[in-house]
mmCIF file of C-alpha atoms in Angstrom:
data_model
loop_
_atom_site.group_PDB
_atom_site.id
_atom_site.type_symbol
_atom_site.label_atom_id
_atom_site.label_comp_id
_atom_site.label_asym_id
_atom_site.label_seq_id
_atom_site.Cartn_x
_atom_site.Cartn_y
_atom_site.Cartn_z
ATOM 1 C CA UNK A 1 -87.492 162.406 -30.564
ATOM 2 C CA UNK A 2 -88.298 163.018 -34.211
ATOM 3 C CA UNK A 3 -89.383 159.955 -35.372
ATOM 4 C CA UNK A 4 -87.906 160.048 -39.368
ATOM 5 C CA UNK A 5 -84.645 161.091 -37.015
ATOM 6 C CA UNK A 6 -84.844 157.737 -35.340
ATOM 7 C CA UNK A 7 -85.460 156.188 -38.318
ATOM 8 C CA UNK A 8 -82.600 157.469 -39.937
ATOM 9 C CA UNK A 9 -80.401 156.954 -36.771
ATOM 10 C CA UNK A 10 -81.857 153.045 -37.110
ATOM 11 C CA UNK A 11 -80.216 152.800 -40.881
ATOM 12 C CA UNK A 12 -77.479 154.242 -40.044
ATOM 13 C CA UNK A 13 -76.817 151.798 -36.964
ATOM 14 C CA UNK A 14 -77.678 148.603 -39.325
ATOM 15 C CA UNK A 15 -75.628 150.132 -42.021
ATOM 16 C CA UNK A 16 -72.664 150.594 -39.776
ATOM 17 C CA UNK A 17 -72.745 147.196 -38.437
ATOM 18 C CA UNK A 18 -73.359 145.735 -41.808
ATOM 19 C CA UNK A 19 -70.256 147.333 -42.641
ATOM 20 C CA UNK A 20 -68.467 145.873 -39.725
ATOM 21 C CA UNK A 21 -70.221 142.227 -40.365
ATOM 22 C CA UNK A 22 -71.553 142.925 -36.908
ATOM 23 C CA UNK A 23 -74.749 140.948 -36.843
ATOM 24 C CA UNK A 24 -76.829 143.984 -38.607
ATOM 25 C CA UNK A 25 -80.006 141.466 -38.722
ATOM 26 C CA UNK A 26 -82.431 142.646 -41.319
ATOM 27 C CA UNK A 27 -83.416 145.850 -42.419
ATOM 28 C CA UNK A 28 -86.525 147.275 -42.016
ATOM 29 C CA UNK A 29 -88.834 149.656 -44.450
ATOM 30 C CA UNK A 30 -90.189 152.809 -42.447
ATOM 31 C CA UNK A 31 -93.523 151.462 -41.666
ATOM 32 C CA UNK A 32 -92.012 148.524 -40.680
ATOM 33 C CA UNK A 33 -90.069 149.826 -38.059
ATOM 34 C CA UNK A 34 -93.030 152.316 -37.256
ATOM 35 C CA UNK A 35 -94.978 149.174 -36.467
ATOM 36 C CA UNK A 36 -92.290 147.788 -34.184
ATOM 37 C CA UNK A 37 -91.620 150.869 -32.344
ATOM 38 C CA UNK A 38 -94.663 151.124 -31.568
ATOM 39 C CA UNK A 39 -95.197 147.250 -30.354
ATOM 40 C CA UNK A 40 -92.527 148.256 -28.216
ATOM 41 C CA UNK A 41 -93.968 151.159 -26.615
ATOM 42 C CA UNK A 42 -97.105 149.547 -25.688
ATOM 43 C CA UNK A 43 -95.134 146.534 -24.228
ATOM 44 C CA UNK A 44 -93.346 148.717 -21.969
ATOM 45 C CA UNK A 45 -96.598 150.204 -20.830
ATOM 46 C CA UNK A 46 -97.623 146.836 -20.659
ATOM 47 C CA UNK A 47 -94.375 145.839 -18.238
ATOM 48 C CA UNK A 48 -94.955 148.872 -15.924
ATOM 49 C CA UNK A 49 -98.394 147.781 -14.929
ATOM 50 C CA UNK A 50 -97.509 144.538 -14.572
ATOM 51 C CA UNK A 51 -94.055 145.162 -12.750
ATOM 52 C CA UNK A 52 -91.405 143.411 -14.691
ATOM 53 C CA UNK A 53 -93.102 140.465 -16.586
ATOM 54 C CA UNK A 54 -90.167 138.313 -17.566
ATOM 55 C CA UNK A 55 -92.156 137.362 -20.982
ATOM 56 C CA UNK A 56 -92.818 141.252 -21.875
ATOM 57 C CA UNK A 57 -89.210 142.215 -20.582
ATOM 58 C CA UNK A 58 -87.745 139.331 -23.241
ATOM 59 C CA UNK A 59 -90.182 140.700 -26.034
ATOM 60 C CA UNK A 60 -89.089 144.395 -25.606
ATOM 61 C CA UNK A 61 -85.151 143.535 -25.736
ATOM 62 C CA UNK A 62 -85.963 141.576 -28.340
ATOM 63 C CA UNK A 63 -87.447 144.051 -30.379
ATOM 64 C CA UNK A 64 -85.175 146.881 -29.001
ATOM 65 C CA UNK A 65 -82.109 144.847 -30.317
ATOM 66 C CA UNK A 66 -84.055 144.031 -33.890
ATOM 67 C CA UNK A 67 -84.818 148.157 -33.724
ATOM 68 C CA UNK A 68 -81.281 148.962 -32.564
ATOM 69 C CA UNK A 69 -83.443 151.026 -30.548
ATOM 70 C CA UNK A 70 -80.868 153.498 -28.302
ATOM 71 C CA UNK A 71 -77.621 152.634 -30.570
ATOM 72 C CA UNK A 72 -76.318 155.784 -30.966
ATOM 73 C CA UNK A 73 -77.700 157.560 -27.475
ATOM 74 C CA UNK A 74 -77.259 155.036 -24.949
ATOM 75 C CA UNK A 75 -73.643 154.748 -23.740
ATOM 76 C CA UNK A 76 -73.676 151.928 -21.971
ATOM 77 C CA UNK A 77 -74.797 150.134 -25.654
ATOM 78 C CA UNK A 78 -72.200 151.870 -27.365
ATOM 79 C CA UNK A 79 -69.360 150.701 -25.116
ATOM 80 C CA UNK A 80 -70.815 147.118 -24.571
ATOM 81 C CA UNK A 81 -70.629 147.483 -28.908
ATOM 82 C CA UNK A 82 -67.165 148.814 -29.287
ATOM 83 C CA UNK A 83 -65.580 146.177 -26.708
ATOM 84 C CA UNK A 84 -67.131 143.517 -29.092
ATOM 85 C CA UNK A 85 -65.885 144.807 -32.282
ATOM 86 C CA UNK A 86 -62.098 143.186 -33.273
ATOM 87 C CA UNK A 87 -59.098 145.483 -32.753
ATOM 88 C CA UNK A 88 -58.733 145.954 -36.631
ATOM 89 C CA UNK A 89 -59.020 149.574 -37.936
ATOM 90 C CA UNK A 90 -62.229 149.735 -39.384
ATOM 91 C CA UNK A 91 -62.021 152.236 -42.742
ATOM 92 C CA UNK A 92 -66.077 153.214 -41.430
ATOM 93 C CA UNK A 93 -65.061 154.626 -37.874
ATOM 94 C CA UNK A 94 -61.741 156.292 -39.132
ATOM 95 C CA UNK A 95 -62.749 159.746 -40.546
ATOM 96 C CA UNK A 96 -66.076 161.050 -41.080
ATOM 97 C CA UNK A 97 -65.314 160.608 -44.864
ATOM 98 C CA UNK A 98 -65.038 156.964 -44.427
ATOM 99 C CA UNK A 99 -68.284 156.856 -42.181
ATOM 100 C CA UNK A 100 -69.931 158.453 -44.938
ATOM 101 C CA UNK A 101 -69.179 155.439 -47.312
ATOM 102 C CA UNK A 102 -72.054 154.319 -45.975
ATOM 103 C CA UNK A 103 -74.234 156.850 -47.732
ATOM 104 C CA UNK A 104 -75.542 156.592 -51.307
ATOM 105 C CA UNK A 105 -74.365 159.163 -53.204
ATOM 106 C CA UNK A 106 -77.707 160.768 -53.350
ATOM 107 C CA UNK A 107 -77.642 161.049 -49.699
ATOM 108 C CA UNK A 108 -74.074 162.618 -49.093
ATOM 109 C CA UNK A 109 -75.414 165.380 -51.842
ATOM 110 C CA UNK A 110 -78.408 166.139 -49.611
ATOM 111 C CA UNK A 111 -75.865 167.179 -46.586
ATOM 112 C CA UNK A 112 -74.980 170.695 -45.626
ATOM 113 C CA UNK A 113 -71.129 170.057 -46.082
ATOM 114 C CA UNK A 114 -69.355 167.131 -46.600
ATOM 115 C CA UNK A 115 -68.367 165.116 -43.439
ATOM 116 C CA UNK A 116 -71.130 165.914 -41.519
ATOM 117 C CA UNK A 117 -73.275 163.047 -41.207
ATOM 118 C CA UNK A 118 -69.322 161.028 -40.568
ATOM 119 C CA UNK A 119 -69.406 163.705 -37.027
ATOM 120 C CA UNK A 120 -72.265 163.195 -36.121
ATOM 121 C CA UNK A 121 -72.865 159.502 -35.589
ATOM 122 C CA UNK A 122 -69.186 158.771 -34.716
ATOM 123 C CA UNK A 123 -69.274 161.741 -32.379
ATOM 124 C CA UNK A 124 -71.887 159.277 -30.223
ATOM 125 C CA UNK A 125 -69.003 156.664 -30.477
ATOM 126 C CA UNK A 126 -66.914 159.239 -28.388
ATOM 127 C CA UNK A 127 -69.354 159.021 -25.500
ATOM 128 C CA UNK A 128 -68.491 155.992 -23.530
ATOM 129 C CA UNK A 129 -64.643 156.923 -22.626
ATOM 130 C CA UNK A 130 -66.482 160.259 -21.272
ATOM 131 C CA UNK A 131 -68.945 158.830 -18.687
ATOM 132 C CA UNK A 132 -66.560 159.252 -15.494
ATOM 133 C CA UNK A 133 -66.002 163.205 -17.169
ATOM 134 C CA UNK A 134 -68.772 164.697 -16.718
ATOM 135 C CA UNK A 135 -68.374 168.177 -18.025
ATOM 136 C CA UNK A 136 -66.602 166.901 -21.208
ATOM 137 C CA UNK A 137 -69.325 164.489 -21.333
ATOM 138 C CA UNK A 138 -72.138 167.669 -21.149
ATOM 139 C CA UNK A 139 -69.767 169.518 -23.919
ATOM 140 C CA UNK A 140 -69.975 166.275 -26.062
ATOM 141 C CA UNK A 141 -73.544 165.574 -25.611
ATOM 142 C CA UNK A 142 -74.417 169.590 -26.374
ATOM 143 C CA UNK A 143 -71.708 169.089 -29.650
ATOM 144 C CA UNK A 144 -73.804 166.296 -30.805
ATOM 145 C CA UNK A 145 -77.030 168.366 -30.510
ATOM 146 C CA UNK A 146 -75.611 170.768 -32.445
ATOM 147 C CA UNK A 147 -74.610 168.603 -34.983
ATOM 148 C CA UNK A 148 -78.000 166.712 -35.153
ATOM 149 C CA UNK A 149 -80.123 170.116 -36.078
ATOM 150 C CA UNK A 150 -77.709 170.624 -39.020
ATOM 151 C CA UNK A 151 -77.929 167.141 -40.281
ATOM 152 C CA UNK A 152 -81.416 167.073 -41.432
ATOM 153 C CA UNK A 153 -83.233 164.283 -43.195
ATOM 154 C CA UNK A 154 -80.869 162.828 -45.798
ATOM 155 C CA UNK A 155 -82.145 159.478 -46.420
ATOM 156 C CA UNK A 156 -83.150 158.302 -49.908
ATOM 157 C CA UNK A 157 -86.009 156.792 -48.048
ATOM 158 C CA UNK A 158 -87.599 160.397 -47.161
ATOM 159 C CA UNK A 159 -86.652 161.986 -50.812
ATOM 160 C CA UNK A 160 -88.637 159.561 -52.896
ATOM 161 C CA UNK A 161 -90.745 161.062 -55.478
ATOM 162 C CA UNK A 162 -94.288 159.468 -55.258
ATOM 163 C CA UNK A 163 -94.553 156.251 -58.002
ATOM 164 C CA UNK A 164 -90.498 156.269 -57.946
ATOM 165 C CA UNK A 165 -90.821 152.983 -56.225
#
């Protein structure tokens, strides 16, 4: 995977549960994460060679959770997330207008059309009431694809004009 996409995909996650006072813990500058993605990597490396340390298992959820690594793409995460959130309509998860919210203004500008970035990450959401479908889950999983080479980089993060800060 792209790693500015995974990036992105990592605001967005903290962002969203931020929004939903879901435990968003802190967020991290790109070379930040960069650093901790990679920590991960090598610990899982690490945990293969050494056949399921307990320690290096611990570290690498640890980090995973602080990364949100596999939010959006892991299904299993995204219904374990969903059955935690209350049963209050969230304004967010709604419409892809109010998932957008989320977005500086800045950012919605910088998308193709407006909505798009709203389908995109709460077309993952869809995902876990599709797992015993397979074909619809395929046809979901290929939408979402779609979706993701129209998106493009929109954060502010990746637009910043060097010396804007």
């Amino acid at each position: 995977m792209d790693p500015f996409r995974e990036y992105q995909d990592y605001v967005m996650a903290h962002r969203l549960r931020e929004a939903l006072d879901f435990y968003p813990g802190r967020l991290y500058l790109l070379s930040e994460y960069a650093t901790l993605r990679l920590r991960r990597s090598e610990l899982v490396r690490k945990l293969v060679g050494r056949q399921g340390d307990p320690a290096l298992l611990s570290r690498i959820e640890q980090i995973s959770d602080d990364i949100n690594y596999g939010f959006w793409s892991n299904p299993g995460l995204l219904k374990a997330f969903l059955k935690r959130l209350s049963p209050v309509q969230y304004p967010v998860l709604a419409s892809p207008e109010g998932f957008e919210t989320l977005l500086s203004n800045t950012e919605r500008v910088r998308l193709k059309e407006p909505g798009l970035a709203g389908r995109y990450y709460l077309g993952w959401l869809r995902l876990p009431a599709l797992m015993e479908e397979p074909q619809r889950f395929e046809e979901a999983m290929c939408e979402q694809a779609r979706l993701a080479e129209q998106l493009g980089l929109f954060l502010d993060e990746f637009h910043k004009v060097a010396g804007s800060g």
